[in-house]
PDB file of C-alpha atoms in Angstrom:
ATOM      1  CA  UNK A  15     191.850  74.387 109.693  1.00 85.00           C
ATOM      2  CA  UNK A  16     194.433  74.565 112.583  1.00 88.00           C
ATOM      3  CA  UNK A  17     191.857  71.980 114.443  1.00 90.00           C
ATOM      4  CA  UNK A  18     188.806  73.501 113.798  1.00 91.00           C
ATOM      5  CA  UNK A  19     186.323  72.652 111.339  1.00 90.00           C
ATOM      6  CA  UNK A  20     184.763  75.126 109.131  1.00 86.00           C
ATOM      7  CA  UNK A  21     181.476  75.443 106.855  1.00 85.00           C
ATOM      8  CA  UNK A  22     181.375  76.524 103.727  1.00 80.00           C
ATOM      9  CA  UNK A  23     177.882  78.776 103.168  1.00 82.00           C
ATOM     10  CA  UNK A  24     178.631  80.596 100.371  1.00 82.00           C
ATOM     11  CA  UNK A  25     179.957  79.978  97.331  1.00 83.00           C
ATOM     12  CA  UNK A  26     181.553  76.824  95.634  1.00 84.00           C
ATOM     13  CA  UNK A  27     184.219  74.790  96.573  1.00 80.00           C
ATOM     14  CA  UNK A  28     187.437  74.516  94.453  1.00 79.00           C
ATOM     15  CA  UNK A  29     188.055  71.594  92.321  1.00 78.00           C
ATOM     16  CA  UNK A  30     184.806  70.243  92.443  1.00 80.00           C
ATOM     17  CA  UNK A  31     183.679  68.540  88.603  1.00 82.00           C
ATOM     18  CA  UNK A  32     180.625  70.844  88.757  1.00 86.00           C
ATOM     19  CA  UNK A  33     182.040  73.978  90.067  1.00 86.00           C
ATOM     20  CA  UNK A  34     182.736  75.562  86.974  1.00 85.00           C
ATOM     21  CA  UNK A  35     179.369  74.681  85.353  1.00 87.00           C
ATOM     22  CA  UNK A  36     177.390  76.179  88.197  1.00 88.00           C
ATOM     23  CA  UNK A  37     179.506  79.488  87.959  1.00 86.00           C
ATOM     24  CA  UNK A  38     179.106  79.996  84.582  1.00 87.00           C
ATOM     25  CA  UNK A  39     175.529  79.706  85.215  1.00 88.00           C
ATOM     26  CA  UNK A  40     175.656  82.389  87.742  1.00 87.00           C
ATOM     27  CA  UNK A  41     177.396  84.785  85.612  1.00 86.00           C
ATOM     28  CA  UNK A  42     175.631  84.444  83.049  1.00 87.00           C
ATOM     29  CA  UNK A  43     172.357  85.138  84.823  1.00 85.00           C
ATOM     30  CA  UNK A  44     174.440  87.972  86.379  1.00 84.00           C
ATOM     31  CA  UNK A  45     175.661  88.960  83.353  1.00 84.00           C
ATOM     32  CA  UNK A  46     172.022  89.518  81.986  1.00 84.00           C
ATOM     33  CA  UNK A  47     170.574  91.197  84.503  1.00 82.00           C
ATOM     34  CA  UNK A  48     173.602  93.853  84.682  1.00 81.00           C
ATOM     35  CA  UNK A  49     173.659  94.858  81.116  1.00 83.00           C
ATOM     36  CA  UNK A  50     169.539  94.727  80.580  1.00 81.00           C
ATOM     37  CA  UNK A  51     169.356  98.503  78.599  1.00 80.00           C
ATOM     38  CA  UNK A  52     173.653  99.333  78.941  1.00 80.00           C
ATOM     39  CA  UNK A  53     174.841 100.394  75.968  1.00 80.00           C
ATOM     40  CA  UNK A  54     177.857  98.412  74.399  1.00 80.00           C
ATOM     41  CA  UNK A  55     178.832  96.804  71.319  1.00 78.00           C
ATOM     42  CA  UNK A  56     180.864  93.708  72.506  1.00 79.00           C
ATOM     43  CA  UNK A  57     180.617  91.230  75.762  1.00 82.00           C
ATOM     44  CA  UNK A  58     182.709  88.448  76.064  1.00 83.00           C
ATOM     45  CA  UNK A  59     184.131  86.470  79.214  1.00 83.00           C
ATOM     46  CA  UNK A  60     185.748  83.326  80.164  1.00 81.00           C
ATOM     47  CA  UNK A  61     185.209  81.919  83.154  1.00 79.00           C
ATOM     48  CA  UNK A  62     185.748  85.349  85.537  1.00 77.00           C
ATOM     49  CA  UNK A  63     187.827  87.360  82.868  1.00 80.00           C
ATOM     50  CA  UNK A  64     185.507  89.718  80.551  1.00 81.00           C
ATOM     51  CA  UNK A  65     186.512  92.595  78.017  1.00 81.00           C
ATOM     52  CA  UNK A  66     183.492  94.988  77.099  1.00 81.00           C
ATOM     53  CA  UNK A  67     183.659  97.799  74.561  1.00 80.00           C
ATOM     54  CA  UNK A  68     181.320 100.244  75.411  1.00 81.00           C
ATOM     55  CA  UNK A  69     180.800 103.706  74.647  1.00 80.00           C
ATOM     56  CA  UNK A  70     183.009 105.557  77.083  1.00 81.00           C
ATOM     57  CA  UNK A  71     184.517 105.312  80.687  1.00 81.00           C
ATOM     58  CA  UNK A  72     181.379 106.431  82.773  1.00 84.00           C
ATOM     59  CA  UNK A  73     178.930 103.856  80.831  1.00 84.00           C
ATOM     60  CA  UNK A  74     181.962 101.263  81.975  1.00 83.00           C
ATOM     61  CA  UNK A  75     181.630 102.510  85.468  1.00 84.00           C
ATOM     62  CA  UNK A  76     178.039 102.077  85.684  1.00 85.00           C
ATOM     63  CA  UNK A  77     178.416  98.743  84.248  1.00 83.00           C
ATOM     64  CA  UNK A  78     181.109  97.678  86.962  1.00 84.00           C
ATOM     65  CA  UNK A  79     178.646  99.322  89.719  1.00 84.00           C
ATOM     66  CA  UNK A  80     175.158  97.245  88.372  1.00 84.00           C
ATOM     67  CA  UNK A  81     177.421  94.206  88.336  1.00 82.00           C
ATOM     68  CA  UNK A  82     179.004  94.810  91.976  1.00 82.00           C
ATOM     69  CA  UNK A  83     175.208  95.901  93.287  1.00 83.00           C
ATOM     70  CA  UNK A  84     174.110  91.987  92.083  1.00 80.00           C
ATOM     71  CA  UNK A  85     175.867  90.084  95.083  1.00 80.00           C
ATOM     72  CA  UNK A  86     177.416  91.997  97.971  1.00 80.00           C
ATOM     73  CA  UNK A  87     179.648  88.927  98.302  1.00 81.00           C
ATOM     74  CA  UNK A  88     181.589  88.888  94.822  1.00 81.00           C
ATOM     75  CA  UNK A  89     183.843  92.208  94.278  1.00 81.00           C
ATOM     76  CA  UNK A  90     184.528  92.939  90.889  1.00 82.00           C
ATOM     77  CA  UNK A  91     187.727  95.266  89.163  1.00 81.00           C
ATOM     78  CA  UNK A  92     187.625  97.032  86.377  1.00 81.00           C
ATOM     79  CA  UNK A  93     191.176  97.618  84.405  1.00 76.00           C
ATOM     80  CA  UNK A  94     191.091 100.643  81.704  1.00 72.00           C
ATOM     81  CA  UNK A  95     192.977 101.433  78.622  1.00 69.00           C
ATOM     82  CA  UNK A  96     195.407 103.379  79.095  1.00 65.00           C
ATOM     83  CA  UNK A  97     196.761 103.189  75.815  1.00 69.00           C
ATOM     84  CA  UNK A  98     193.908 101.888  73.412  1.00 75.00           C
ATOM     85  CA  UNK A  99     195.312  98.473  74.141  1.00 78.00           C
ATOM     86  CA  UNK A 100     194.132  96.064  76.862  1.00 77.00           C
ATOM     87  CA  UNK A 101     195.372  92.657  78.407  1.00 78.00           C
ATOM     88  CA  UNK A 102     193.105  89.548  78.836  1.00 77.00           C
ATOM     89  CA  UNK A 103     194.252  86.066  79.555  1.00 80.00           C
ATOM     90  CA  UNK A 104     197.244  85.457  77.519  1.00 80.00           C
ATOM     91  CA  UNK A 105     196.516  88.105  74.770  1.00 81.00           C
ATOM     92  CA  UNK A 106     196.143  92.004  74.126  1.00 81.00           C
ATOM     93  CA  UNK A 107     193.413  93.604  72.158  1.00 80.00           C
ATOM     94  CA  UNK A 108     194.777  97.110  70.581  1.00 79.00           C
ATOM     95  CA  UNK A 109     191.789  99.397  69.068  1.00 76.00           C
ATOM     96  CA  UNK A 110     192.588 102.286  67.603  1.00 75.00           C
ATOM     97  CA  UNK A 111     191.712 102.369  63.336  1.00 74.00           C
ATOM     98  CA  UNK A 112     191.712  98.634  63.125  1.00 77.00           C
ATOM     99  CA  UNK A 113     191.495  95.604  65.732  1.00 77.00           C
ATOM    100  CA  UNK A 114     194.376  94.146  66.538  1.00 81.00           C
ATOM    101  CA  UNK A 115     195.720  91.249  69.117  1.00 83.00           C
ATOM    102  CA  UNK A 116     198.837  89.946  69.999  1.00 83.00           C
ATOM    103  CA  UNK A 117     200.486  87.034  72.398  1.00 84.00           C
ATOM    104  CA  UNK A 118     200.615  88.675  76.201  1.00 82.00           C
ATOM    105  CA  UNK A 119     202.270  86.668  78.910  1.00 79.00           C
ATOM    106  CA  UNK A 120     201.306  88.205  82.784  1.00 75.00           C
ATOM    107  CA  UNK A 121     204.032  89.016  84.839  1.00 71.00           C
ATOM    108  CA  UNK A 122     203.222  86.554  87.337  1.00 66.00           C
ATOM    109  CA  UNK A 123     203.497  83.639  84.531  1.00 71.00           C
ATOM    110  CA  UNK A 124     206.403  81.693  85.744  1.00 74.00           C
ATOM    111  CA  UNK A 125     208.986  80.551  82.504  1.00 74.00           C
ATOM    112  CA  UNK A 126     208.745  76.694  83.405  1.00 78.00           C
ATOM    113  CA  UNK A 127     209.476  74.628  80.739  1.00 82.00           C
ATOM    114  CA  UNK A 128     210.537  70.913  80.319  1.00 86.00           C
ATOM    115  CA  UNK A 129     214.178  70.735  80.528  1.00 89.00           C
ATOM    116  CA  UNK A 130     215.796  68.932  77.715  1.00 88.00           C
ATOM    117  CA  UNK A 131     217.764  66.586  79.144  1.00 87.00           C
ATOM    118  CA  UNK A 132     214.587  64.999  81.328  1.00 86.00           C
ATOM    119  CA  UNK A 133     213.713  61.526  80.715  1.00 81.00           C
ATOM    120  CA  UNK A 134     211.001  62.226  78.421  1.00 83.00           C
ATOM    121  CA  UNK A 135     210.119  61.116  75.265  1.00 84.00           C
ATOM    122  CA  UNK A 136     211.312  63.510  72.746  1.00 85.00           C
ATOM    123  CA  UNK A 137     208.044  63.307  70.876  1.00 84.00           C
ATOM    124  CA  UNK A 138     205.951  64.894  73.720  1.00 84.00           C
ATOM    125  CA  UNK A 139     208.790  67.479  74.005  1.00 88.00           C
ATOM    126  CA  UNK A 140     208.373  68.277  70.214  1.00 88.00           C
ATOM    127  CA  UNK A 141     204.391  68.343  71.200  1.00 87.00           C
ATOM    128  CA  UNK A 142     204.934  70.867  73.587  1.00 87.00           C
ATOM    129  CA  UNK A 143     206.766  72.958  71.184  1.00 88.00           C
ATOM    130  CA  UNK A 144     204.751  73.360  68.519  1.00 88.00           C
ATOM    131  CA  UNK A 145     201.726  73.852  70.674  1.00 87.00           C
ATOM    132  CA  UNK A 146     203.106  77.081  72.018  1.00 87.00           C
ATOM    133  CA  UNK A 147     204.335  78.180  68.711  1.00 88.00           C
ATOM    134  CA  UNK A 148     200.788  77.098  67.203  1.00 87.00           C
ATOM    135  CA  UNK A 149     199.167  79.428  70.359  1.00 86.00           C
ATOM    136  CA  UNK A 150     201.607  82.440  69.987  1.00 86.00           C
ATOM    137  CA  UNK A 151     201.053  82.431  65.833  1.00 86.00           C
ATOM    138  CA  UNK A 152     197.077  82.497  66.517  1.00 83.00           C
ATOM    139  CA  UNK A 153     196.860  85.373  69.165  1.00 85.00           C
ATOM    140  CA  UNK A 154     199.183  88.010  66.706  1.00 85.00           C
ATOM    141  CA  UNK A 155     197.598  89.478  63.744  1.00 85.00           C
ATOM    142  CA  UNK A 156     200.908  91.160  62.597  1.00 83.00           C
ATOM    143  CA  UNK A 157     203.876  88.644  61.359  1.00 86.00           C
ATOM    144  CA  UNK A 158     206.074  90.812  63.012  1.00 86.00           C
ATOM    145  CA  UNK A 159     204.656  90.064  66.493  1.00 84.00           C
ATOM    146  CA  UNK A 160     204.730  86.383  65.431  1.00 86.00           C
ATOM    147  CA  UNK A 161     208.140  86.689  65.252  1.00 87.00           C
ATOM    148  CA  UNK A 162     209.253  88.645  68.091  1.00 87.00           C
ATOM    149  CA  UNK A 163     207.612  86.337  70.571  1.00 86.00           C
ATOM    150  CA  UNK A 164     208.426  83.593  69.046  1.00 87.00           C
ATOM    151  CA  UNK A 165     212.259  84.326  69.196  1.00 88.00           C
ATOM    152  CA  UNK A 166     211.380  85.190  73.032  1.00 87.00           C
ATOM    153  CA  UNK A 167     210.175  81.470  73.112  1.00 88.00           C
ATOM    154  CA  UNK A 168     213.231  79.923  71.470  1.00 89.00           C
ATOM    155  CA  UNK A 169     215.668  82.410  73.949  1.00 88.00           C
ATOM    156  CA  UNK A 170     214.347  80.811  76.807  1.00 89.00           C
ATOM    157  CA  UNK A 171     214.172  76.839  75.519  1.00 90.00           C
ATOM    158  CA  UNK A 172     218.037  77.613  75.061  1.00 89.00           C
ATOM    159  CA  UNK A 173     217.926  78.110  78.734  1.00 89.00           C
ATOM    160  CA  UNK A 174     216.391  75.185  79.179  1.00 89.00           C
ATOM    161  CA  UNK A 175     219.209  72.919  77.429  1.00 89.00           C
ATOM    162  CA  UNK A 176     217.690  72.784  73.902  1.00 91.00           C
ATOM    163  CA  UNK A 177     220.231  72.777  71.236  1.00 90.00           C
ATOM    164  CA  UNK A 178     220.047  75.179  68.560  1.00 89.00           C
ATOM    165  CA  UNK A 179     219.557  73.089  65.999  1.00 89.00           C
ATOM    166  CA  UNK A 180     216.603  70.488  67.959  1.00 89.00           C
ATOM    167  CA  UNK A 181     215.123  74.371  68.227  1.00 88.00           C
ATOM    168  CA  UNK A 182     215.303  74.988  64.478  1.00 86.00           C
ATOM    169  CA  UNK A 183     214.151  71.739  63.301  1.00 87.00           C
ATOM    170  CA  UNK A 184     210.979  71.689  65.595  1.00 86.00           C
ATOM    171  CA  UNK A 185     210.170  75.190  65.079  1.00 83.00           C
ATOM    172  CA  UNK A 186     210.453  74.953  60.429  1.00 81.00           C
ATOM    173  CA  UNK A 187     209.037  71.322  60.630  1.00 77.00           C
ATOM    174  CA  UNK A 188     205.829  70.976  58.689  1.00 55.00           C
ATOM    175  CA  UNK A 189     202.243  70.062  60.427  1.00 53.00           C
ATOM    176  CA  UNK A 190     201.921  66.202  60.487  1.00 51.00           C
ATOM    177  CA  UNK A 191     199.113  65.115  58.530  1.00 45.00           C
ATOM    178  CA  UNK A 192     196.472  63.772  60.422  1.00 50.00           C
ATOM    179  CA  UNK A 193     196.501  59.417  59.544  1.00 52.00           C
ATOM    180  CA  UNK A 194     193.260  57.575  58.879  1.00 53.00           C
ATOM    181  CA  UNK A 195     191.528  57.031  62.367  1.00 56.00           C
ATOM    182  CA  UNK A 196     192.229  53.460  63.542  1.00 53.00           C
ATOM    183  CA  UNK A 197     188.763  51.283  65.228  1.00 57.00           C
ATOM    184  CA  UNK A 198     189.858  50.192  68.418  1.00 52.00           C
ATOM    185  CA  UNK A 199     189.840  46.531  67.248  1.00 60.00           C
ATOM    186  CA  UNK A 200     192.992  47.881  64.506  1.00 75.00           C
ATOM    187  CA  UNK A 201     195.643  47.268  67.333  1.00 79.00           C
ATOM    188  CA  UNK A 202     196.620  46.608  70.797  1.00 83.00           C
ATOM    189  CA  UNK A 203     198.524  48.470  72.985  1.00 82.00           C
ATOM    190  CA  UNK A 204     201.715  47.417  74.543  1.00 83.00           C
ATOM    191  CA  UNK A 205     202.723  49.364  78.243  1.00 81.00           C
ATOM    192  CA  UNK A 206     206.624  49.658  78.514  1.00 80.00           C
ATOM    193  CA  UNK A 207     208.255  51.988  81.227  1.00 78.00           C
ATOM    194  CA  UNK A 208     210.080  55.125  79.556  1.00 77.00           C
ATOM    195  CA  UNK A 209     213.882  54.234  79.108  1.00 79.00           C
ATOM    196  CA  UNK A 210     214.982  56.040  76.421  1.00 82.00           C
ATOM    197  CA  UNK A 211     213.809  56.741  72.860  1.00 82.00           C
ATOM    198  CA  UNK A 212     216.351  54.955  71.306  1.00 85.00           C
ATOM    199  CA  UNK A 213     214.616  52.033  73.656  1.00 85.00           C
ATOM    200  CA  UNK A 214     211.393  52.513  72.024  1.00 84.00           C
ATOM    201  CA  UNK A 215     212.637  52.975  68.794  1.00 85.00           C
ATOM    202  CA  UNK A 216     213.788  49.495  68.822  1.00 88.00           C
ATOM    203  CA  UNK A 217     210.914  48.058  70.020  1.00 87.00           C
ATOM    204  CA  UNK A 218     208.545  49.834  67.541  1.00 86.00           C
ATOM    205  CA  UNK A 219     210.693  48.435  64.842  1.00 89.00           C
ATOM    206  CA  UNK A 220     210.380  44.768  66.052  1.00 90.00           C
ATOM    207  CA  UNK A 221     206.275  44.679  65.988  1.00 88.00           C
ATOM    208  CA  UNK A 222     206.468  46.791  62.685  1.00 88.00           C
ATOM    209  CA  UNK A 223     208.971  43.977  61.022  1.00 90.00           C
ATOM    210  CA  UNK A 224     206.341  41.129  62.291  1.00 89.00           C
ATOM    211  CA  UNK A 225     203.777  43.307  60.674  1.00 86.00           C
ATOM    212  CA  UNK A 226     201.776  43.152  63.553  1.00 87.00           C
ATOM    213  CA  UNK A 227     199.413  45.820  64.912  1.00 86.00           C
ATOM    214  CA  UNK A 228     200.820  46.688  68.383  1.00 85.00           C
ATOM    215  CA  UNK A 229     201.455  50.248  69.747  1.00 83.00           C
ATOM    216  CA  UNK A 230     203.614  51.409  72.028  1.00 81.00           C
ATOM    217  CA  UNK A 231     203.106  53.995  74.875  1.00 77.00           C
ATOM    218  CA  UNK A 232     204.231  54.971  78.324  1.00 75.00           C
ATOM    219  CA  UNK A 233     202.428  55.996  81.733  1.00 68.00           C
ATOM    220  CA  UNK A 234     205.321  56.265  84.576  1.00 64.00           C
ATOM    221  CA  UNK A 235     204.704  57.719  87.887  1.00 66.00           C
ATOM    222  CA  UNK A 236     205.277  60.933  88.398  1.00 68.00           C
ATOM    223  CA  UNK A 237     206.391  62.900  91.584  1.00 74.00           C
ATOM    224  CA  UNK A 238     202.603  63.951  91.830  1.00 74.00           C
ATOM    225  CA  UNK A 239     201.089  60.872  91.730  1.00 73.00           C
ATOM    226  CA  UNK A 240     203.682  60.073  94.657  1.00 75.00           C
ATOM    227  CA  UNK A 241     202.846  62.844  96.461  1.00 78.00           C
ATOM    228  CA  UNK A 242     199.501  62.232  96.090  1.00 75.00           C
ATOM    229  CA  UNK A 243     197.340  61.002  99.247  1.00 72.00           C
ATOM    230  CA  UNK A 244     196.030  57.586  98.264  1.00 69.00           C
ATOM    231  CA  UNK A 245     192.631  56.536  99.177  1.00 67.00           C
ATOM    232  CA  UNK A 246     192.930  54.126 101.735  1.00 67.00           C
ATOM    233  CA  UNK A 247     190.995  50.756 101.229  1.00 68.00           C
ATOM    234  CA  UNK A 248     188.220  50.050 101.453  1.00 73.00           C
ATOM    235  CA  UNK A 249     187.069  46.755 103.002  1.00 78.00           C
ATOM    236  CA  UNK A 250     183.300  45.243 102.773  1.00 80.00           C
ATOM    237  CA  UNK A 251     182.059  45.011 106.924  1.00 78.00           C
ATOM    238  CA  UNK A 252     178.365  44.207 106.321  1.00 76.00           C
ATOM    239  CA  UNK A 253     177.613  41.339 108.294  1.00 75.00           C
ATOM    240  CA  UNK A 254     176.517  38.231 106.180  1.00 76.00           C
ATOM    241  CA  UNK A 255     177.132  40.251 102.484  1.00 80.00           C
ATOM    242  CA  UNK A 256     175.914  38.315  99.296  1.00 79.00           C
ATOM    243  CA  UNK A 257     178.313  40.666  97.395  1.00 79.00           C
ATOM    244  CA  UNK A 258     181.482  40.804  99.417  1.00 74.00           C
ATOM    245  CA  UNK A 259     183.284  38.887  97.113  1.00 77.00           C
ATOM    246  CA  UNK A 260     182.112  40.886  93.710  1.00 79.00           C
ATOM    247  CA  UNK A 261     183.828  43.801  94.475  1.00 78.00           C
ATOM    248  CA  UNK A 262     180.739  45.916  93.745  1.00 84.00           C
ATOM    249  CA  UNK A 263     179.814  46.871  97.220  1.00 84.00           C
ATOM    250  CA  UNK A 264     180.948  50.361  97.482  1.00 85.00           C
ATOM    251  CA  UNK A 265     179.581  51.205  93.882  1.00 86.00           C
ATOM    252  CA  UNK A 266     177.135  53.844  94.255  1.00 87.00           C
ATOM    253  CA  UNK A 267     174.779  56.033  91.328  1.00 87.00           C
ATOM    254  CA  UNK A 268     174.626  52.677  89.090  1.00 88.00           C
ATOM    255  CA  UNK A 269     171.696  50.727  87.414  1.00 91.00           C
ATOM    256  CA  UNK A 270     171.000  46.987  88.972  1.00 90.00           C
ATOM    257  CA  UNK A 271     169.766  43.724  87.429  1.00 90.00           C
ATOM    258  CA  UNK A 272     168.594  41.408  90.198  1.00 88.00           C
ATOM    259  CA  UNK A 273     167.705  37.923  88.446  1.00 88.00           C
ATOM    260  CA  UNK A 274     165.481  34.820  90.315  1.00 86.00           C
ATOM    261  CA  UNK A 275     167.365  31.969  90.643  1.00 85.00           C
ATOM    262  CA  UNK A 276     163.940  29.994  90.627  1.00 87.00           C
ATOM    263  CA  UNK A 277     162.324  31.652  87.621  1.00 87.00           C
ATOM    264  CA  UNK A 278     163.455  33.549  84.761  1.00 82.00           C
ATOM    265  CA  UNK A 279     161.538  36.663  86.376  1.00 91.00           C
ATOM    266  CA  UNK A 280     163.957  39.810  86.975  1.00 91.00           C
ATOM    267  CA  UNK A 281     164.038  43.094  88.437  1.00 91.00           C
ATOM    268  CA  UNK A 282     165.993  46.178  87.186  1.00 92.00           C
ATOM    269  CA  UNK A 283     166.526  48.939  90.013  1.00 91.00           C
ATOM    270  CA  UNK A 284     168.778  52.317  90.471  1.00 91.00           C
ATOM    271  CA  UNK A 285     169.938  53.534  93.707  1.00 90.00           C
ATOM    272  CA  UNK A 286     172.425  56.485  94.674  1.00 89.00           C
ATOM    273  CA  UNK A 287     173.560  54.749  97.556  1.00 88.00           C
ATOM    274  CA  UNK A 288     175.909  51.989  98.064  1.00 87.00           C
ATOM    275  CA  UNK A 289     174.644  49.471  96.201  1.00 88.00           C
ATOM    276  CA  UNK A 290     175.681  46.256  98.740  1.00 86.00           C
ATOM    277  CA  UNK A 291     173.287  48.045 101.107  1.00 86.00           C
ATOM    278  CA  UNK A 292     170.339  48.648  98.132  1.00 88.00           C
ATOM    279  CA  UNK A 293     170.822  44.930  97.755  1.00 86.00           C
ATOM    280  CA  UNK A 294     170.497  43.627 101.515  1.00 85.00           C
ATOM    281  CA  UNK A 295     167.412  46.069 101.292  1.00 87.00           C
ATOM    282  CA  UNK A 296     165.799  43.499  99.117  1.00 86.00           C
ATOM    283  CA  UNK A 297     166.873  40.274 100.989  1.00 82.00           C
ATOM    284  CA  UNK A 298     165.251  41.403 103.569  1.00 83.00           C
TER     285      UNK A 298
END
């Protein structure tokens, strides 16, 4: 950072594929040791979010200061009710006679949507759609906060370009019902650039005409993957390397087979290094 190089020697690095597994570990250990003989009647958290019912505000205090007292590094804040009804993730909990929840969206949550007029198939627009509809409909209990936030929804896709009607049709159509799963062997898959879905359209009818079991689908490169910093090639220097030309080399936490070319005699190995230099290992 601005030529210097730090250390991380606390805590886990963002990103990393184990990161979240090791901190749910910790907080869960955490967890235990700061509500051993508290008195509450619910616990739940995901990831760093939690929502406790307890019995009133000072047994929530000393909850928040046995948690706080576990690491002197991690700071924890504790948001009350103010009016029986709390705010976690992208829903609210109301207690007062019964339990209710409804769809909350944070402040901070930014209104990006898809535009409608972006070159994307209309199918994964559709997708989109009814996956927020499908989230908003499972967070409210009452049908009248279905339909409050779902109008909210459709007000701002209208921003976005969507027709009334595209809205209307996506938002009454019927749940798909799920088709027999297909073994891999069933069909192939054909790769075509994104043009248009009349484009597709076409082509889907052609292989369905010839009866034959093709499918079509679509991976273009986005501005992320163009932004993204490639890894830069990597090239095989070992001097006199049996496997230069296997393109194996670099491959590292894998299982080898080493056969005899004299004999039928073999040798089965694992190594977390790379495994071109496991292998000159044994030549030598």
């Amino acid at each position: 950072f601005r030529g210097a190089i730090y250390k991380q020697n606390m805590g886990l690095p963002m990103g990393n594929c184990i990161s979240g597994i090791l901190s749910s570990i910790f907080m869960d250990t955490l967890e235990q040791q700061a509500l051993q003989n508290r008195t509450f009647c619910l616990f739940r958290r995901y990831v760093d979010d939690g929502i406790i019912i307890t019995t009133d505000e000072a047994e929530a205090t000393a909850i928040l200061e046995r948690m706080a007292a576990q690491n002197p590094a991690i700071s924890f804040e504790i948001e009350r009710t103010q009016c029986d009804t709390l705010s976690l993730l992208d829903f609210s909990i109301t207690i007062k006679e019964n339990v209710s929840f409804c769809f909350f969206k944070k402040r901070a949550r930014k209104d990006i949507f898809v535009n409608f007029n972006s070159a994307i198939p209309t199918n994964s627009k559709i997708s989109w759609i009814q996956n927020e509809i499908n989230r908003i409909e499972e967070r409210c209990t009452t049908n009248k906060d279905k339909v409050i936030h779902t109008k909210k929804f459709a007000n701002s896709l209208a921003k976005k370009d969507y027709p009334n009607h595209f809205i209307q049709r996506v938002m009454n159509s019927k749940k798909k019902h799920r088709r027999r799963p297909q073994r891999a062997e069933d069909h192939v898959y054909l790769r075509l650039p994104f043009l248009s879905d009349k484009f597709f359209y076409k082509v889907q009818r052609i292989f369905h005409r010839a009866k034959l079991p093709v499918r079509i689908y679509d991976k273009n490169t986005t501005l992320r993957h163009a932004l993204a910093r490639k890894r830069p090639s990597m090239t095989c220097k070992t001097l006199n390397c049996i496997m230069k030309d296997s393109g194996f080399c670099f491959v590292k936490k894998c299982v080898y087979k080493i056969t005899c070319d004299s004999c039928s005699s073999f040798y089965i190995g694992s190594t977390l290094r790379a495994l071109h230099s496991r292998v000159k290992e044994h030549m030598a």
